[in-house]
CSV table of C-alpha atoms in Angstrom, one decimal:
chain,number,residue,atom,x,y,z
A,1,MET,CA,24.6,18.3,4.5
A,2,ALA,CA,25.4,17.0,1.2
A,3,ASP,CA,28.3,13.9,-0.8
A,4,GLN,CA,30.5,14.3,-2.5
A,5,THR,CA,28.7,14.0,-5.5
A,6,GLY,CA,27.0,17.2,-4.0
A,7,LEU,CA,23.4,16.1,-3.4
A,8,LYS,CA,22.3,17.3,-0.2
A,9,LYS,CA,21.2,13.8,1.8
A,10,GLN,CA,17.0,13.1,2.4
A,11,HIS,CA,16.2,13.0,6.0
A,12,VAL,CA,13.5,9.5,5.5
A,13,ALA,CA,10.7,8.7,8.7
A,14,ILE,CA,9.3,5.7,7.8
A,15,LEU,CA,6.2,5.3,9.5
A,16,GLY,CA,5.5,1.3,9.8
A,17,SER,CA,9.4,0.1,9.8
A,18,THR,CA,8.5,-3.2,11.3
A,19,GLY,CA,6.6,-3.9,8.7
A,20,SER,CA,7.7,-5.6,5.1
A,21,ILE,CA,7.5,-1.7,3.5
A,22,GLY,CA,9.7,-1.0,6.5
A,23,VAL,CA,12.4,-3.2,6.8
A,24,ASN,CA,12.6,-3.4,2.7
A,25,THR,CA,12.9,0.4,3.0
A,26,LEU,CA,15.2,0.2,5.7
A,27,ASP,CA,18.2,-2.2,3.8
A,28,VAL,CA,17.2,-0.2,0.4
A,29,ILE,CA,18.5,2.8,2.2
A,30,SER,CA,21.3,2.0,4.3
A,31,ARG,CA,22.9,0.9,0.8
A,32,HIS,CA,23.2,4.5,-0.3
A,33,PRO,CA,24.8,6.4,3.1
A,34,ASP,CA,25.9,8.5,1.4
A,35,ARG,CA,22.4,9.7,0.6
A,36,PHE,CA,19.9,9.1,2.8
A,37,GLU,CA,19.4,9.4,6.5
A,38,VAL,CA,16.5,7.5,8.7
A,39,PHE,CA,15.1,10.7,10.7
A,40,ALA,CA,12.4,9.2,12.7
A,41,LEU,CA,10.6,4.6,13.2
A,42,SER,CA,7.7,4.0,13.9
A,43,ALA,CA,5.7,0.7,14.8
A,44,LEU,CA,3.0,-0.7,16.3
A,45,THR,CA,3.8,-2.6,18.6
A,46,GLN,CA,6.7,-4.1,17.8
A,47,VAL,CA,9.0,-3.2,20.7
A,48,ASP,CA,12.3,-5.0,20.2
A,49,LYS,CA,13.0,-5.0,16.6
A,50,LEU,CA,12.3,-1.4,16.8
A,51,PHE,CA,15.0,-1.1,18.8
A,52,ALA,CA,17.1,-3.2,17.0
A,53,GLN,CA,16.5,-0.5,14.1
A,54,CYS,CA,17.3,2.5,16.6
A,55,VAL,CA,20.6,0.9,17.3
A,56,GLN,CA,21.7,1.0,13.7
A,57,PHE,CA,19.8,3.2,12.4
A,58,LYS,CA,20.3,6.0,15.3
A,59,PRO,CA,16.7,7.7,14.6
A,60,ALA,CA,16.0,11.3,16.2
A,61,PHE,CA,12.2,9.5,16.7
A,62,ALA,CA,11.2,6.8,17.6
A,63,VAL,CA,7.3,6.7,17.7
A,64,LEU,CA,4.9,3.5,19.2
A,65,GLY,CA,1.5,3.1,18.6
A,66,SER,CA,0.7,3.2,22.8
A,67,GLU,CA,2.7,4.8,25.6
A,68,PRO,CA,2.9,1.0,27.1
A,69,HIS,CA,5.0,0.0,24.4
A,70,GLY,CA,6.8,3.7,24.3
A,71,ARG,CA,7.8,3.6,28.0
A,72,GLU,CA,10.0,-0.4,27.6
A,73,LEU,CA,11.2,0.8,24.5
A,74,GLU,CA,12.1,4.5,26.2
A,75,GLN,CA,14.2,1.9,28.3
A,76,VAL,CA,15.9,-0.3,26.9
A,77,CYS,CA,17.1,3.0,24.9
A,78,ARG,CA,18.4,3.8,27.9
A,79,ALA,CA,19.8,1.5,28.6
A,80,GLN,CA,21.4,0.8,25.2
A,81,GLY,CA,22.7,5.0,25.8
A,82,LEU,CA,21.5,5.8,22.0
A,83,ALA,CA,19.6,10.0,22.1
A,84,THR,CA,16.7,8.4,20.0
A,85,ARG,CA,13.6,10.0,21.4
A,86,VAL,CA,11.0,7.3,22.4
A,87,LEU,CA,7.3,9.0,21.8
A,88,TRP,CA,3.6,7.2,21.5
A,89,GLY,CA,0.5,7.8,19.7
A,90,ALA,CA,-1.6,8.7,16.7
A,91,ASP,CA,0.3,12.3,17.1
A,92,SER,CA,3.4,11.9,17.7
A,93,ILE,CA,3.5,9.6,14.2
A,94,THR,CA,1.5,12.8,12.4
A,95,MET,CA,4.2,14.8,13.8
A,96,VAL,CA,7.0,13.3,12.7
A,97,ALA,CA,5.3,13.2,9.4
A,98,GLU,CA,5.3,16.7,9.0
A,99,HIS,CA,8.7,18.1,11.2
A,100,GLU,CA,10.6,19.9,9.2
A,101,LEU,CA,13.6,17.9,9.2
A,102,VAL,CA,11.7,15.7,7.3
A,103,ASP,CA,12.3,15.8,3.2
A,104,THR,CA,10.3,12.3,3.0
A,105,VAL,CA,8.3,10.4,4.2
A,106,MET,CA,8.1,6.8,3.8
A,107,ALA,CA,4.2,6.1,4.2
A,108,ALA,CA,3.9,1.9,4.9
A,109,ILE,CA,1.8,1.8,8.0
A,110,VAL,CA,-1.5,-0.2,7.2
A,111,GLY,CA,-4.7,0.4,6.5
A,112,ALA,CA,-6.8,3.7,7.6
A,113,ALA,CA,-4.8,4.5,10.6
A,114,GLY,CA,-2.4,5.4,8.1
A,115,LEU,CA,-4.3,8.8,6.9
A,116,ALA,CA,-3.9,11.3,9.3
A,117,SER,CA,-0.5,10.8,9.2
A,118,CYS,CA,-0.5,10.5,5.9
A,119,ILE,CA,-2.3,14.0,5.3
A,120,GLY,CA,-0.1,15.8,7.5
A,121,ALA,CA,2.6,14.4,5.6
A,122,ALA,CA,1.1,16.3,2.3
A,123,ARG,CA,0.2,18.8,4.4
A,124,ALA,CA,3.1,19.6,5.0
A,125,GLY,CA,4.7,19.8,1.1
A,126,LYS,CA,6.8,16.5,1.4
A,127,ARG,CA,7.7,14.0,-0.7
A,128,LEU,CA,5.4,11.1,0.0
A,129,LEU,CA,6.4,7.7,-1.0
A,130,LEU,CA,2.6,5.7,-0.7
A,131,ALA,CA,3.0,2.4,0.5
A,132,ASN,CA,-0.4,3.2,2.0
A,133,LYS,CA,-3.4,2.0,-0.5
A,134,GLU,CA,-6.3,3.5,1.6
A,135,ALA,CA,-4.6,6.7,2.1
A,136,LEU,CA,-5.9,7.1,-1.0
A,137,VAL,CA,-8.9,4.3,-1.2
A,138,VAL,CA,-10.7,6.2,2.2
A,139,GLY,CA,-9.2,9.7,1.4
A,140,GLY,CA,-9.6,9.8,-2.4
A,141,ASP,CA,-10.2,13.3,-3.7
A,142,PHE,CA,-9.8,14.9,0.0
A,143,PHE,CA,-6.3,14.2,0.5
A,144,LEU,CA,-5.4,14.7,-3.0
A,145,ARG,CA,-5.9,18.1,-2.6
A,146,ALA,CA,-3.8,18.1,0.9
A,147,VAL,CA,-1.2,17.4,-1.1
A,148,ALA,CA,-2.1,20.6,-4.2
A,149,ALA,CA,-2.2,22.2,-1.0
A,150,GLY,CA,0.9,21.2,0.6
A,151,GLY,CA,2.8,21.1,-2.8
A,152,ALA,CA,3.8,17.5,-1.8
A,153,LYS,CA,5.5,15.3,-4.3
A,154,LEU,CA,3.2,12.1,-4.2
A,155,LEU,CA,5.4,8.6,-5.7
A,156,PRO,CA,3.9,5.1,-5.5
A,157,ILE,CA,5.7,2.3,-4.0
A,158,ASP,CA,2.8,0.1,-5.1
A,159,SER,CA,4.3,-2.5,-7.7
A,160,GLU,CA,1.2,-1.7,-9.9
A,161,HIS,CA,1.4,1.8,-9.1
A,162,SER,CA,5.3,2.4,-8.8
A,163,ALA,CA,4.6,0.2,-12.8
A,164,ILE,CA,2.1,2.6,-14.4
A,165,PHE,CA,3.9,5.5,-13.0
A,166,GLN,CA,7.4,4.3,-14.9
A,167,SER,CA,5.4,3.9,-17.8
A,168,LEU,CA,3.1,7.4,-17.9
A,169,PRO,CA,5.3,10.4,-19.9
A,170,ASP,CA,7.0,12.8,-18.1
A,171,ASP,CA,4.5,15.8,-19.4
A,172,HIS,CA,1.6,14.6,-16.6
A,173,GLY,CA,-0.4,17.1,-17.8
A,174,VAL,CA,-1.0,14.5,-21.9
A,175,TRP,CA,-1.9,11.5,-19.3
A,176,ALA,CA,-5.6,12.5,-20.0
A,177,LYS,CA,-4.9,13.2,-24.3
A,178,GLN,CA,-2.6,10.1,-24.7
A,179,ILE,CA,-4.0,6.8,-22.0
A,180,ASP,CA,-6.3,4.6,-23.8
A,181,LYS,CA,-6.4,2.4,-20.5
A,182,ILE,CA,-4.1,1.1,-17.3
A,183,ILE,CA,-4.4,-2.1,-17.1
A,184,LEU,CA,-3.8,-3.8,-13.2
A,185,THR,CA,-1.5,-7.2,-13.9
A,186,SER,CA,-2.1,-9.5,-10.8
A,187,SER,CA,-0.6,-13.0,-9.8
A,188,GLY,CA,-4.3,-14.3,-8.7
A,189,GLY,CA,-2.7,-15.1,-5.5
A,190,PRO,CA,-3.1,-18.5,-3.9
A,191,PHE,CA,-6.2,-20.0,-5.1
A,192,ARG,CA,-6.9,-18.7,-8.8
A,193,ARG,CA,-7.5,-22.5,-9.5
A,194,ARG,CA,-9.3,-23.5,-6.7
A,195,ASP,CA,-13.0,-25.2,-6.2
A,196,PRO,CA,-14.5,-21.5,-5.2
A,197,ALA,CA,-16.9,-24.2,-3.6
A,198,THR,CA,-14.4,-25.6,-1.5
A,199,PHE,CA,-13.6,-21.9,-0.1
A,200,ALA,CA,-15.8,-22.2,3.5
A,201,SER,CA,-12.8,-23.9,4.3
A,202,ILE,CA,-9.6,-22.4,3.7
A,203,THR,CA,-7.4,-21.1,6.7
A,204,PRO,CA,-5.8,-17.9,8.3
A,205,ASP,CA,-2.1,-20.1,6.9
A,206,GLN,CA,-3.7,-21.0,3.9
A,207,ALA,CA,-4.2,-17.5,2.7
A,208,CYS,CA,-1.5,-16.2,3.0
A,209,ALA,CA,0.9,-18.5,1.9
A,210,HIS,CA,1.5,-16.4,-1.7
A,211,PRO,CA,2.6,-17.6,-4.7
A,212,ASN,CA,5.2,-15.2,-5.3
A,213,TRP,CA,5.5,-11.6,-3.0
A,214,VAL,CA,6.2,-11.4,0.6
A,215,MET,CA,4.2,-9.6,3.3
A,216,GLY,CA,2.0,-9.1,5.6
A,217,ARG,CA,-0.9,-10.8,6.5
A,218,LYS,CA,-3.4,-8.4,6.0
A,219,ILE,CA,-2.8,-8.3,2.1
A,220,SER,CA,-1.2,-11.3,1.7
A,221,VAL,CA,-5.3,-12.1,2.7
A,222,ASP,CA,-6.4,-8.8,0.0
A,223,SER,CA,-4.1,-10.6,-2.6
A,224,ALA,CA,-5.8,-14.4,-1.9
A,225,THR,CA,-9.3,-12.6,-2.3
A,226,MET,CA,-8.3,-9.8,-4.8
A,227,MET,CA,-9.3,-7.3,-2.7
A,228,ASN,CA,-6.1,-6.2,-2.9
A,229,LYS,CA,-6.4,-5.1,-6.3
A,230,ALA,CA,-9.9,-3.8,-6.0
A,231,LEU,CA,-8.1,-1.3,-4.3
A,232,GLU,CA,-5.5,-0.8,-6.6
A,233,VAL,CA,-8.3,-0.2,-9.1
A,234,ILE,CA,-9.8,2.5,-6.5
A,235,GLU,CA,-6.4,4.2,-5.9
A,236,ALA,CA,-5.2,4.6,-9.5
A,237,LYS,CA,-8.4,6.0,-10.1
A,238,TYR,CA,-7.2,8.4,-8.1
A,239,LEU,CA,-3.6,9.3,-8.5
A,240,PHE,CA,-3.8,8.8,-12.3
A,241,GLY,CA,-6.6,10.7,-12.7
A,242,VAL,CA,-8.6,8.3,-15.5
A,243,GLN,CA,-12.1,7.2,-15.8
A,244,SER,CA,-12.6,4.4,-13.7
A,245,SER,CA,-13.4,2.0,-17.0
A,246,GLN,CA,-10.5,3.2,-18.3
A,247,ILE,CA,-9.0,0.5,-15.5
A,248,GLU,CA,-8.4,-3.0,-17.2
A,249,VAL,CA,-7.2,-6.2,-14.7
A,250,VAL,CA,-5.7,-9.4,-15.8
A,251,ILE,CA,-4.3,-12.6,-14.2
A,252,HIS,CA,-0.6,-12.6,-14.7
A,253,PRO,CA,0.0,-15.1,-12.3
A,254,GLN,CA,4.1,-15.0,-13.1
A,255,SER,CA,4.4,-11.8,-11.6
A,256,VAL,CA,7.0,-10.2,-13.9
A,257,ILE,CA,5.1,-7.4,-15.3
A,258,HIS,CA,4.2,-5.1,-11.9
A,259,SER,CA,1.1,-3.3,-15.0
A,260,MET,CA,0.5,-1.6,-18.0
A,261,VAL,CA,-0.3,1.4,-19.6
A,262,GLN,CA,-1.8,1.0,-22.9
A,263,TYR,CA,-1.4,4.7,-24.7
A,264,ARG,CA,-4.7,5.7,-28.2
A,265,ASP,CA,-2.3,4.4,-30.8
A,266,HIS,CA,-2.6,1.3,-29.0
A,267,SER,CA,1.0,0.6,-28.1
A,268,VAL,CA,1.5,-0.4,-24.6
A,269,LEU,CA,4.1,0.3,-22.0
A,270,ALA,CA,5.4,-1.8,-19.4
A,271,GLN,CA,7.4,-1.9,-16.1
A,272,LEU,CA,9.0,-5.9,-15.8
A,273,GLY,CA,11.5,-7.3,-13.1
A,274,THR,CA,11.6,-9.8,-10.2
A,275,PRO,CA,8.7,-9.5,-7.6
A,276,ASP,CA,10.9,-8.2,-4.9
A,277,MET,CA,8.9,-4.6,-3.7
A,278,LYS,CA,12.7,-2.8,-3.2
A,279,VAL,CA,12.4,-1.8,-7.1
A,280,PRO,CA,10.0,0.1,-6.4
A,281,ILE,CA,10.8,1.8,-2.9
A,282,ALA,CA,14.3,2.9,-4.7
A,283,TYR,CA,13.1,4.2,-7.1
A,284,GLY,CA,10.6,6.4,-5.0
A,285,LEU,CA,13.8,6.9,-2.9
A,286,SER,CA,15.2,8.6,-5.8
A,287,TRP,CA,12.7,9.5,-7.7
A,288,PRO,CA,14.2,11.3,-11.0
A,289,ASP,CA,17.3,8.8,-10.5
A,290,ARG,CA,17.9,6.1,-10.2
A,291,ILE,CA,20.0,3.9,-7.7
A,292,THR,CA,21.3,-0.1,-6.0
A,293,SER,CA,18.0,-1.6,-4.9
A,294,GLY,CA,19.1,-5.1,-3.9
A,295,ALA,CA,16.5,-7.1,-5.5
A,296,ALA,CA,17.9,-9.6,-7.7
A,297,PRO,CA,18.2,-8.5,-11.5
A,298,LEU,CA,15.8,-10.3,-13.5
A,299,ASN,CA,16.6,-13.6,-15.5
A,300,PHE,CA,14.9,-13.7,-18.9
A,301,ALA,CA,17.1,-16.9,-20.0
A,302,ALA,CA,15.9,-18.4,-16.4
A,303,MET,CA,11.8,-17.2,-17.8
A,304,ALA,CA,9.3,-20.5,-18.8
A,305,ASP,CA,6.4,-18.2,-20.4
A,306,MET,CA,4.3,-15.0,-18.7
A,307,THR,CA,1.1,-15.9,-19.7
A,308,PHE,CA,-1.8,-13.8,-18.9
A,309,GLU,CA,-6.0,-14.9,-18.6
A,310,SER,CA,-8.9,-12.8,-18.3
A,311,ALA,CA,-10.6,-11.8,-14.5
A,312,ASN,CA,-13.8,-12.9,-15.5
A,313,ALA,CA,-12.6,-16.2,-17.5
A,314,HIS,CA,-11.8,-19.4,-15.7
A,315,GLY,CA,-14.4,-18.8,-13.3
A,316,HIS,CA,-12.7,-15.9,-11.9
A,317,GLY,CA,-15.6,-13.6,-11.2
A,318,GLU,CA,-17.1,-15.8,-8.9
A,319,ARG,CA,-13.5,-16.9,-6.6
A,320,PHE,CA,-12.9,-13.4,-6.7
A,321,PRO,CA,-16.4,-11.1,-6.5
A,322,GLY,CA,-15.5,-9.0,-4.9
A,323,LEU,CA,-12.8,-7.3,-6.9
A,324,LYS,CA,-16.4,-5.3,-8.9
A,325,LEU,CA,-17.4,-4.0,-6.0
A,326,ALA,CA,-13.9,-1.7,-7.0
A,327,TRP,CA,-16.0,-0.1,-9.6
A,328,ALA,CA,-19.0,0.4,-7.6
A,329,ALA,CA,-17.8,1.7,-4.6
A,330,LEU,CA,-16.4,4.3,-7.8
A,331,ALA,CA,-19.6,5.0,-8.9
A,332,GLY,CA,-20.5,5.7,-5.7
A,333,THR,CA,-21.2,9.2,-3.8
A,334,SER,CA,-18.0,10.1,-2.5
A,335,GLY,CA,-17.0,8.4,0.8
A,336,THR,CA,-18.4,4.9,-0.3
A,337,THR,CA,-14.8,3.7,-0.8
A,338,ALA,CA,-13.8,4.9,2.4
A,339,VAL,CA,-16.9,2.3,3.2
A,340,LEU,CA,-15.2,-0.3,1.1
A,341,ASN,CA,-12.7,-0.2,3.0
A,342,ALA,CA,-13.1,0.0,6.7
A,343,ALA,CA,-15.5,-2.4,6.1
A,344,ASN,CA,-12.7,-5.1,4.7
A,345,GLU,CA,-9.9,-3.9,7.6
A,346,VAL,CA,-13.1,-5.4,9.6
A,347,ALA,CA,-13.3,-8.7,7.3
A,348,VAL,CA,-10.1,-9.7,7.3
A,349,ALA,CA,-9.5,-9.4,10.8
A,350,ALA,CA,-11.7,-11.1,11.8
A,351,PHE,CA,-11.6,-14.1,9.5
A,352,LEU,CA,-8.0,-14.2,10.6
A,353,ALA,CA,-9.3,-13.9,14.1
A,354,ASN,CA,-10.9,-17.7,13.0
A,355,GLN,CA,-14.4,-15.7,13.5
A,356,ILE,CA,-15.8,-16.0,10.3
A,357,ARG,CA,-15.0,-17.9,7.1
A,358,PHE,CA,-12.9,-17.3,4.1
A,359,ASP,CA,-15.9,-17.1,1.5
A,360,GLN,CA,-18.0,-14.6,4.1
A,361,ILE,CA,-15.0,-11.7,3.7
A,362,HIS,CA,-17.4,-10.9,0.8
A,363,GLN,CA,-20.5,-10.9,2.4
A,364,VAL,CA,-19.8,-8.5,4.9
A,365,ASN,CA,-17.6,-5.8,2.5
A,366,LEU,CA,-21.3,-6.1,0.6
A,367,GLU,CA,-23.6,-5.6,2.8
A,368,THR,CA,-21.6,-3.2,4.5
A,369,LEU,CA,-21.8,-2.0,1.3
A,370,SER,CA,-25.5,-2.0,0.5
A,371,GLY,CA,-26.3,-1.2,4.3
A,372,VAL,CA,-24.2,2.5,5.3
A,373,THR,CA,-25.0,5.5,2.8
A,374,PRO,CA,-22.3,7.7,3.5
A,375,THR,CA,-22.6,11.8,3.1
A,376,PRO,CA,-19.6,13.4,1.2
A,377,PRO,CA,-17.1,13.8,3.3
A,378,GLY,CA,-15.4,18.2,4.1
A,379,SER,CA,-13.0,16.9,6.7
A,380,LEU,CA,-10.5,14.4,7.9
A,381,ASP,CA,-13.0,14.6,11.0
A,382,ASP,CA,-16.5,13.7,8.3
A,383,LEU,CA,-13.8,11.1,6.5
A,384,LEU,CA,-13.3,9.3,9.9
A,385,GLY,CA,-16.4,10.1,10.4
A,386,ILE,CA,-17.2,7.3,7.6
A,387,ASP,CA,-14.6,5.1,8.9
A,388,ALA,CA,-16.2,3.9,12.3
A,389,GLU,CA,-19.7,3.7,11.3
A,390,SER,CA,-18.6,1.7,8.9
A,391,ARG,CA,-17.0,-0.4,10.8
A,392,HIS,CA,-19.0,-0.3,13.5
A,393,ALA,CA,-21.7,-2.3,10.7
A,394,ALA,CA,-19.5,-4.3,9.4
A,395,GLN,CA,-18.6,-6.2,12.9
A,396,SER,CA,-23.2,-5.8,13.2
A,397,VAL,CA,-22.6,-8.5,10.2
A,398,VAL,CA,-19.2,-10.5,11.5
A,399,LEU,CA,-21.2,-11.3,14.7
A,400,ARG,CA,-24.1,-12.2,13.0
A,401,LEU,CA,-22.2,-14.5,10.5
A,402,GLY,CA,-20.2,-15.6,12.8
A,403,VAL,CA,-18.4,-19.4,13.2
């Protein structure tokens, strides 16, 4: 069905709808009912939150991670008289991502768990809004081949990669000829000025208290260690086809400039905005158009300053040792970035469960990288095998370090 402007409504599947990205996506969609229709929603365990979303948006499908949670949602949906069909399990998430009636897939499932559905959406030729950076970190060239084979349109949703995409020429064929380097900005997280000697006493709640962004607990910890930036370096390498040596990280505490592109003539284009994920989400949904996002406008008169620091200055190399692992993993054999991602997911989960200290997250990642040498993957099963082997190795380190 087309609206009064003649535009066909986009049918959107939101994978990970109860997380911060999913909630913000639904907020943007609710502002544009003439342009978007929610076709499917998925969550891991949050039945009540997903039910409330089903009541408001009335999707054709809702998917949960397990049968018990699915049965619970199915029961309350029937009691409410909702026509939403409730499914469960990883295969069902991939099914809705590939569904012939879906135009756009918001891939917001955290971690490697979202890889299979991302690949399914890519092979099905969807507009794929990639908020799950792990699909590229784990999948690498294999994932990009799926995008190319399916004719999918891959649009980055991470604020940094969206900023880079918006700062590049429309003619993607000239990127390599014009780009000198990509500059990823980082706020530095909550511990930018904290003495590394005190890191052993950092609690999960302290690590999750980001100064600028509202995010889930896993990505908040990644921001505190700057492993999120390491993963973003890997993602940028694959997304934009540059060499890892062409990617730089600069600490920008105010989070106003979301990232930059420096060209061969040394001019720099940057994308600025308030630190609100609704901005890149709205851009991904509407590209190549722009729509209102619901984010507050940037008030230049109220900005005291914008400052920048080298990621290697002020003791940051000691404070954030995990950042360097991005370039080390990219220099390894194909599949090494998947090892790093798996190790980090295990390490962060262990820290949040009070099984290891904050300062031991890097040790888990480093020892797992040293202990696992992957065979270059040629299939999704190969990637999942690397992931499983790496998680087992990382868990062994966690058990040895356990506090």
